[in-house]
PDB file of C-alpha atoms in Angstrom:
ATOM      1  CA  GLN A   1      67.140 124.859 181.001  1.00 95.00           C
ATOM      2  CA  VAL A   2      68.955 128.146 181.427  1.00 96.00           C
ATOM      3  CA  GLN A   3      71.911 127.935 183.796  1.00 97.00           C
ATOM      4  CA  LEU A   4      74.564 130.444 184.795  1.00 98.00           C
ATOM      5  CA  LEU A   5      77.491 128.777 186.525  1.00 98.00           C
ATOM      6  CA  GLN A   6      79.921 131.079 188.294  1.00 98.00           C
ATOM      7  CA  SER A   7      83.495 130.480 189.374  1.00 97.00           C
ATOM      8  CA  GLY A   8      84.471 129.703 192.942  1.00 97.00           C
ATOM      9  CA  ALA A   9      85.175 131.925 195.916  1.00 98.00           C
ATOM     10  CA  GLU A  10      88.252 134.144 195.926  1.00 97.00           C
ATOM     11  CA  VAL A  11      90.384 135.675 198.658  1.00 98.00           C
ATOM     12  CA  LYS A  12      92.517 138.627 197.607  1.00 97.00           C
ATOM     13  CA  LYS A  13      94.765 141.188 199.231  1.00 97.00           C
ATOM     14  CA  PRO A  14      94.085 144.906 198.888  1.00 97.00           C
ATOM     15  CA  GLY A  15      95.420 146.263 195.625  1.00 97.00           C
ATOM     16  CA  ALA A  16      95.140 142.941 193.819  1.00 98.00           C
ATOM     17  CA  SER A  17      92.851 142.044 190.925  1.00 98.00           C
ATOM     18  CA  VAL A  18      90.257 139.305 190.587  1.00 98.00           C
ATOM     19  CA  ARG A  19      88.739 137.736 187.486  1.00 98.00           C
ATOM     20  CA  LEU A  20      85.292 136.216 187.811  1.00 98.00           C
ATOM     21  CA  SER A  21      83.620 133.977 185.271  1.00 98.00           C
ATOM     22  CA  CYS A  22      80.037 133.113 184.411  1.00 98.00           C
ATOM     23  CA  LYS A  23      79.383 130.192 182.068  1.00 98.00           C
ATOM     24  CA  ALA A  24      75.994 130.197 180.376  1.00 98.00           C
ATOM     25  CA  SER A  25      74.100 127.203 179.053  1.00 97.00           C
ATOM     26  CA  GLY A  26      70.613 126.305 177.895  1.00 97.00           C
ATOM     27  CA  TYR A  27      70.104 129.246 175.524  1.00 96.00           C
ATOM     28  CA  THR A  28      71.733 131.139 172.660  1.00 95.00           C
ATOM     29  CA  PHE A  29      74.596 132.910 174.393  1.00 95.00           C
ATOM     30  CA  ARG A  30      74.986 135.736 171.863  1.00 95.00           C
ATOM     31  CA  SER A  31      71.318 136.716 172.040  1.00 94.00           C
ATOM     32  CA  TYR A  32      71.135 138.010 175.622  1.00 95.00           C
ATOM     33  CA  SER A  33      73.162 140.644 177.395  1.00 95.00           C
ATOM     34  CA  MET A  34      74.699 139.751 180.733  1.00 96.00           C
ATOM     35  CA  HIS A  35      74.970 141.895 183.808  1.00 96.00           C
ATOM     36  CA  TRP A  36      77.038 141.807 186.985  1.00 97.00           C
ATOM     37  CA  VAL A  37      75.442 142.753 190.286  1.00 97.00           C
ATOM     38  CA  ARG A  38      77.144 142.670 193.660  1.00 98.00           C
ATOM     39  CA  GLN A  39      75.934 142.457 197.237  1.00 97.00           C
ATOM     40  CA  ALA A  40      78.120 143.412 200.173  1.00 96.00           C
ATOM     41  CA  PRO A  41      77.531 141.470 203.412  1.00 94.00           C
ATOM     42  CA  ALA A  42      74.065 142.205 204.803  1.00 90.00           C
ATOM     43  CA  GLN A  43      73.613 144.943 202.195  1.00 94.00           C
ATOM     44  CA  GLY A  44      71.472 145.528 199.135  1.00 94.00           C
ATOM     45  CA  LEU A  45      72.056 144.905 195.457  1.00 97.00           C
ATOM     46  CA  GLU A  46      74.350 147.102 193.375  1.00 96.00           C
ATOM     47  CA  TRP A  47      74.449 147.019 189.581  1.00 95.00           C
ATOM     48  CA  MET A  48      77.964 147.053 188.167  1.00 96.00           C
ATOM     49  CA  ALA A  49      78.083 146.444 184.436  1.00 95.00           C
ATOM     50  CA  ILE A  50      76.571 144.929 181.308  1.00 94.00           C
ATOM     51  CA  ILE A  51      78.143 143.179 178.341  1.00 95.00           C
ATOM     52  CA  ASN A  52      76.654 142.343 174.960  1.00 94.00           C
ATOM     53  CA  PRO A  53      78.036 138.883 174.156  1.00 94.00           C
ATOM     54  CA  SER A  54      77.336 139.361 170.467  1.00 94.00           C
ATOM     55  CA  ASP A  55      79.879 142.110 169.915  1.00 93.00           C
ATOM     56  CA  GLY A  56      81.622 142.358 173.286  1.00 94.00           C
ATOM     57  CA  SER A  57      80.540 145.937 173.908  1.00 94.00           C
ATOM     58  CA  ALA A  58      80.201 146.819 177.560  1.00 94.00           C
ATOM     59  CA  SER A  59      78.885 149.549 179.796  1.00 93.00           C
ATOM     60  CA  ILE A  60      80.153 149.996 183.318  1.00 95.00           C
ATOM     61  CA  ALA A  61      78.572 151.893 186.205  1.00 94.00           C
ATOM     62  CA  GLN A  62      80.326 155.182 186.801  1.00 93.00           C
ATOM     63  CA  GLN A  63      81.589 154.242 190.266  1.00 93.00           C
ATOM     64  CA  PHE A  64      83.467 151.270 188.803  1.00 95.00           C
ATOM     65  CA  GLN A  65      84.852 152.804 185.649  1.00 95.00           C
ATOM     66  CA  GLY A  66      88.590 152.416 185.442  1.00 95.00           C
ATOM     67  CA  ARG A  67      88.573 149.364 187.725  1.00 97.00           C
ATOM     68  CA  VAL A  68      86.220 146.949 185.957  1.00 97.00           C
ATOM     69  CA  THR A  69      86.805 145.205 182.630  1.00 96.00           C
ATOM     70  CA  MET A  70      84.255 142.977 180.918  1.00 95.00           C
ATOM     71  CA  THR A  71      85.073 140.337 178.319  1.00 96.00           C
ATOM     72  CA  ARG A  72      83.451 137.272 176.832  1.00 97.00           C
ATOM     73  CA  ASP A  73      84.400 134.040 175.090  1.00 97.00           C
ATOM     74  CA  THR A  74      81.727 132.987 172.647  1.00 96.00           C
ATOM     75  CA  SER A  75      83.375 129.604 172.074  1.00 96.00           C
ATOM     76  CA  THR A  76      82.684 128.620 175.683  1.00 97.00           C
ATOM     77  CA  SER A  77      79.636 130.852 176.321  1.00 97.00           C
ATOM     78  CA  THR A  78      81.424 132.517 179.188  1.00 98.00           C
ATOM     79  CA  VAL A  79      81.554 136.102 180.336  1.00 98.00           C
ATOM     80  CA  TYR A  80      84.296 137.462 182.529  1.00 98.00           C
ATOM     81  CA  MET A  81      84.583 140.450 184.814  1.00 98.00           C
ATOM     82  CA  GLU A  82      87.902 141.641 186.152  1.00 98.00           C
ATOM     83  CA  VAL A  83      88.009 144.027 189.083  1.00 98.00           C
ATOM     84  CA  SER A  84      91.327 145.694 189.825  1.00 97.00           C
ATOM     85  CA  SER A  85      92.750 147.743 192.712  1.00 97.00           C
ATOM     86  CA  LEU A  86      90.649 145.782 195.160  1.00 97.00           C
ATOM     87  CA  ARG A  87      89.859 147.297 198.530  1.00 97.00           C
ATOM     88  CA  SER A  88      88.092 145.968 201.590  1.00 96.00           C
ATOM     89  CA  GLU A  89      84.845 147.595 200.461  1.00 96.00           C
ATOM     90  CA  ASP A  90      84.850 145.271 197.441  1.00 97.00           C
ATOM     91  CA  THR A  91      84.218 142.286 199.708  1.00 98.00           C
ATOM     92  CA  ALA A  92      80.897 141.032 198.406  1.00 97.00           C
ATOM     93  CA  LEU A  93      78.941 138.330 196.660  1.00 98.00           C
ATOM     94  CA  TYR A  94      79.133 138.932 192.912  1.00 98.00           C
ATOM     95  CA  TYR A  95      76.303 137.697 190.705  1.00 98.00           C
ATOM     96  CA  CYS A  96      75.989 137.444 186.957  1.00 98.00           C
ATOM     97  CA  ALA A  97      72.429 137.857 185.705  1.00 97.00           C
ATOM     98  CA  ARG A  98      70.906 137.464 182.260  1.00 97.00           C
ATOM     99  CA  ASP A  99      69.041 140.391 180.746  1.00 94.00           C
ATOM    100  CA  SER A 100      65.561 139.175 179.858  1.00 84.00           C
ATOM    101  CA  TRP A 101      64.990 139.739 176.137  1.00 76.00           C
ATOM    102  CA  ASN A 102      67.474 142.594 176.410  1.00 77.00           C
ATOM    103  CA  THR A 103      64.870 144.750 178.100  1.00 83.00           C
ATOM    104  CA  GLY A 104      66.786 145.581 181.248  1.00 87.00           C
ATOM    105  CA  TYR A 105      65.592 143.305 184.025  1.00 93.00           C
ATOM    106  CA  PHE A 106      67.131 140.020 185.099  1.00 95.00           C
ATOM    107  CA  ASP A 107      65.371 136.710 184.565  1.00 94.00           C
ATOM    108  CA  TYR A 108      68.161 134.259 185.461  1.00 96.00           C
ATOM    109  CA  TRP A 109      70.931 134.626 188.011  1.00 98.00           C
ATOM    110  CA  GLY A 110      74.117 132.760 188.744  1.00 98.00           C
ATOM    111  CA  GLN A 111      74.737 131.289 192.170  1.00 97.00           C
ATOM    112  CA  GLY A 112      77.134 134.064 193.104  1.00 97.00           C
ATOM    113  CA  THR A 113      80.873 134.245 193.749  1.00 98.00           C
ATOM    114  CA  LEU A 114      82.127 135.452 197.107  1.00 98.00           C
ATOM    115  CA  VAL A 115      85.126 137.754 196.881  1.00 98.00           C
ATOM    116  CA  THR A 116      86.875 138.530 200.145  1.00 98.00           C
ATOM    117  CA  VAL A 117      89.443 141.327 200.216  1.00 97.00           C
ATOM    118  CA  SER A 118      91.608 141.160 203.294  1.00 96.00           C
ATOM    119  CA  SER A 119      95.205 141.764 204.222  1.00 93.00           C
TER     120      SER A 119
ATOM    121  CA  ASP B   1      71.454 157.956 188.174  1.00 84.00           C
ATOM    122  CA  VAL B   2      67.857 157.269 189.063  1.00 92.00           C
ATOM    123  CA  GLN B   3      67.541 156.761 192.814  1.00 95.00           C
ATOM    124  CA  MET B   4      65.084 154.162 194.079  1.00 96.00           C
ATOM    125  CA  THR B   5      63.676 154.394 197.598  1.00 97.00           C
ATOM    126  CA  GLN B   6      61.726 151.570 199.189  1.00 97.00           C
ATOM    127  CA  SER B   7      59.517 151.716 202.247  1.00 95.00           C
ATOM    128  CA  PRO B   8      59.364 150.337 204.778  1.00 96.00           C
ATOM    129  CA  SER B   9      62.853 148.921 205.301  1.00 96.00           C
ATOM    130  CA  THR B  10      61.465 146.207 207.543  1.00 96.00           C
ATOM    131  CA  LEU B  11      57.937 144.924 207.778  1.00 95.00           C
ATOM    132  CA  SER B  12      56.603 142.624 210.475  1.00 95.00           C
ATOM    133  CA  ALA B  13      53.660 140.519 209.394  1.00 95.00           C
ATOM    134  CA  SER B  14      51.864 137.250 209.979  1.00 94.00           C
ATOM    135  CA  VAL B  15      50.802 134.422 207.718  1.00 94.00           C
ATOM    136  CA  GLY B  16      47.636 135.441 205.900  1.00 95.00           C
ATOM    137  CA  ASP B  17      48.305 139.190 206.098  1.00 95.00           C
ATOM    138  CA  ARG B  18      48.018 141.496 203.115  1.00 97.00           C
ATOM    139  CA  VAL B  19      51.368 143.187 202.638  1.00 96.00           C
ATOM    140  CA  THR B  20      52.249 146.242 200.578  1.00 97.00           C
ATOM    141  CA  ILE B  21      55.738 147.528 199.776  1.00 98.00           C
ATOM    142  CA  THR B  22      56.310 150.901 198.132  1.00 98.00           C
ATOM    143  CA  CYS B  23      59.075 151.913 195.750  1.00 98.00           C
ATOM    144  CA  ARG B  24      59.642 155.510 194.648  1.00 98.00           C
ATOM    145  CA  ALA B  25      61.862 156.687 191.809  1.00 97.00           C
ATOM    146  CA  SER B  26      63.705 160.009 191.837  1.00 96.00           C
ATOM    147  CA  GLN B  27      62.404 160.696 188.321  1.00 95.00           C
ATOM    148  CA  SER B  28      59.824 159.160 186.042  1.00 96.00           C
ATOM    149  CA  ILE B  29      60.692 155.657 184.863  1.00 95.00           C
ATOM    150  CA  SER B  30      57.384 154.999 183.069  1.00 94.00           C
ATOM    151  CA  SER B  31      56.641 151.323 183.836  1.00 95.00           C
ATOM    152  CA  TRP B  32      60.226 150.093 183.616  1.00 95.00           C
ATOM    153  CA  LEU B  33      60.279 148.507 187.034  1.00 97.00           C
ATOM    154  CA  ALA B  34      60.923 144.990 188.266  1.00 97.00           C
ATOM    155  CA  TRP B  35      60.497 143.325 191.663  1.00 98.00           C
ATOM    156  CA  TYR B  36      62.666 140.532 193.065  1.00 98.00           C
ATOM    157  CA  GLN B  37      62.482 138.274 196.092  1.00 98.00           C
ATOM    158  CA  GLN B  38      65.671 137.194 197.820  1.00 97.00           C
ATOM    159  CA  LYS B  39      65.991 134.560 200.508  1.00 96.00           C
ATOM    160  CA  PRO B  40      69.100 134.229 202.696  1.00 92.00           C
ATOM    161  CA  GLY B  41      72.027 132.681 200.868  1.00 90.00           C
ATOM    162  CA  LYS B  42      70.210 132.657 197.531  1.00 95.00           C
ATOM    163  CA  ALA B  43      70.277 134.758 194.387  1.00 97.00           C
ATOM    164  CA  PRO B  44      67.349 137.109 193.793  1.00 97.00           C
ATOM    165  CA  ASN B  45      64.316 135.703 192.001  1.00 97.00           C
ATOM    166  CA  LEU B  46      62.304 137.752 189.496  1.00 97.00           C
ATOM    167  CA  LEU B  47      58.679 138.241 190.546  1.00 98.00           C
ATOM    168  CA  ILE B  48      57.297 141.063 188.407  1.00 97.00           C
ATOM    169  CA  TYR B  49      58.476 143.122 185.438  1.00 96.00           C
ATOM    170  CA  ARG B  50      57.111 146.120 183.613  1.00 96.00           C
ATOM    171  CA  ALA B  51      55.622 147.178 186.947  1.00 97.00           C
ATOM    172  CA  SER B  52      52.713 144.747 186.877  1.00 97.00           C
ATOM    173  CA  THR B  53      53.467 141.699 184.723  1.00 96.00           C
ATOM    174  CA  LEU B  54      53.841 138.520 186.736  1.00 97.00           C
ATOM    175  CA  GLN B  55      56.833 136.393 185.805  1.00 95.00           C
ATOM    176  CA  SER B  56      55.933 132.860 184.720  1.00 94.00           C
ATOM    177  CA  GLY B  57      55.623 130.507 187.666  1.00 95.00           C
ATOM    178  CA  VAL B  58      55.178 133.234 190.287  1.00 97.00           C
ATOM    179  CA  PRO B  59      52.079 132.754 192.486  1.00 96.00           C
ATOM    180  CA  THR B  60      49.152 135.054 191.749  1.00 97.00           C
ATOM    181  CA  ARG B  61      49.097 136.353 195.328  1.00 97.00           C
ATOM    182  CA  PHE B  62      51.911 138.639 194.166  1.00 98.00           C
ATOM    183  CA  SER B  63      50.890 141.724 192.222  1.00 98.00           C
ATOM    184  CA  GLY B  64      52.480 144.996 191.183  1.00 98.00           C
ATOM    185  CA  SER B  65      51.123 148.378 190.247  1.00 97.00           C
ATOM    186  CA  GLY B  66      52.175 151.933 189.524  1.00 97.00           C
ATOM    187  CA  SER B  67      53.854 154.034 186.897  1.00 97.00           C
ATOM    188  CA  GLY B  68      55.946 157.158 186.703  1.00 96.00           C
ATOM    189  CA  THR B  69      57.603 157.497 190.101  1.00 97.00           C
ATOM    190  CA  GLU B  70      55.494 155.457 192.513  1.00 98.00           C
ATOM    191  CA  PHE B  71      55.079 151.699 192.549  1.00 98.00           C
ATOM    192  CA  THR B  72      53.771 149.036 194.883  1.00 98.00           C
ATOM    193  CA  LEU B  73      54.259 145.323 195.379  1.00 98.00           C
ATOM    194  CA  THR B  74      51.375 143.592 197.112  1.00 98.00           C
ATOM    195  CA  ILE B  75      51.220 140.110 198.570  1.00 97.00           C
ATOM    196  CA  SER B  76      47.533 139.363 199.021  1.00 96.00           C
ATOM    197  CA  SER B  77      47.875 136.636 201.646  1.00 95.00           C
ATOM    198  CA  LEU B  78      51.336 136.133 203.087  1.00 95.00           C
ATOM    199  CA  GLN B  79      52.573 132.554 203.066  1.00 95.00           C
ATOM    200  CA  PRO B  80      55.437 131.055 205.103  1.00 93.00           C
ATOM    201  CA  HIS B  81      57.631 130.916 201.962  1.00 92.00           C
ATOM    202  CA  ASP B  82      57.194 134.674 201.454  1.00 95.00           C
ATOM    203  CA  PHE B  83      59.292 135.767 204.412  1.00 92.00           C
ATOM    204  CA  ALA B  84      62.246 137.243 202.530  1.00 96.00           C
ATOM    205  CA  THR B  85      63.743 140.515 201.335  1.00 97.00           C
ATOM    206  CA  TYR B  86      62.176 142.266 198.366  1.00 98.00           C
ATOM    207  CA  TYR B  87      63.912 144.641 195.973  1.00 98.00           C
ATOM    208  CA  CYS B  88      62.636 146.937 193.269  1.00 98.00           C
ATOM    209  CA  GLN B  89      64.837 147.719 190.255  1.00 97.00           C
ATOM    210  CA  GLN B  90      64.447 150.349 187.556  1.00 96.00           C
ATOM    211  CA  TYR B  91      65.532 149.755 184.000  1.00 93.00           C
ATOM    212  CA  ASN B  92      64.489 153.035 182.440  1.00 89.00           C
ATOM    213  CA  SER B  93      68.074 154.239 182.340  1.00 83.00           C
ATOM    214  CA  TYR B  94      71.077 152.271 181.156  1.00 81.00           C
ATOM    215  CA  SER B  95      72.533 152.407 184.627  1.00 87.00           C
ATOM    216  CA  ARG B  96      70.166 150.070 186.453  1.00 92.00           C
ATOM    217  CA  THR B  97      69.499 150.809 190.092  1.00 95.00           C
ATOM    218  CA  PHE B  98      67.884 148.912 192.939  1.00 96.00           C
ATOM    219  CA  GLY B  99      65.952 149.990 195.964  1.00 97.00           C
ATOM    220  CA  GLN B 100      67.607 149.299 199.308  1.00 97.00           C
ATOM    221  CA  GLY B 101      65.314 146.358 200.029  1.00 97.00           C
ATOM    222  CA  THR B 102      62.375 145.567 202.303  1.00 97.00           C
ATOM    223  CA  LYS B 103      62.710 142.686 204.720  1.00 97.00           C
ATOM    224  CA  VAL B 104      59.427 140.943 205.457  1.00 96.00           C
ATOM    225  CA  GLU B 105      59.679 139.133 208.778  1.00 93.00           C
ATOM    226  CA  ILE B 106      57.438 137.527 211.306  1.00 78.00           C
TER     227      ILE B 106
END
């Protein structure tokens, strides 16, 4: 069965960087794009970025460009997202989500990684 | 970016009620719309895609309709498990966007 297993919670100081991981299993990793979506406490969902695991190409939402880097490791079926220059507003639950048949909606989600940015 | 606006933000209902949530897009997105259900402490769960196609395993009391800029999610008879927050999401443009959510509460 399809599973997306995300890395554990992180606590970071303002200005630091954080690298999140999402390990996929149960399907052909290269065949489906992966997205990152975040949710601030008691807030809605915000799309951040997408990566094509086949060639590593990525697209990042405008508000995150310059601060977000997406990579993948096909040998371990893992995608990574690094967010730099963290600020308190980046405190959120970060989800990876598989793109269903590369159409644009999300059929499987990871369990989420809580990132807390605090001095 | 395409802006998505849901209404209402909160909806009070009872078990057995028929519930309708509306989602409006700032420009036409054809039928490239999905609906998700999210319960507290859990990741969102896909309910409907392409505006009206029910995801496998989702109960048939859920239905979606609409195209262009106006869409609806209907729950025909609200069940206790359905009290949750619902989000619409457009995938017409590469930059996906979500509505702000509709909380369905007792």
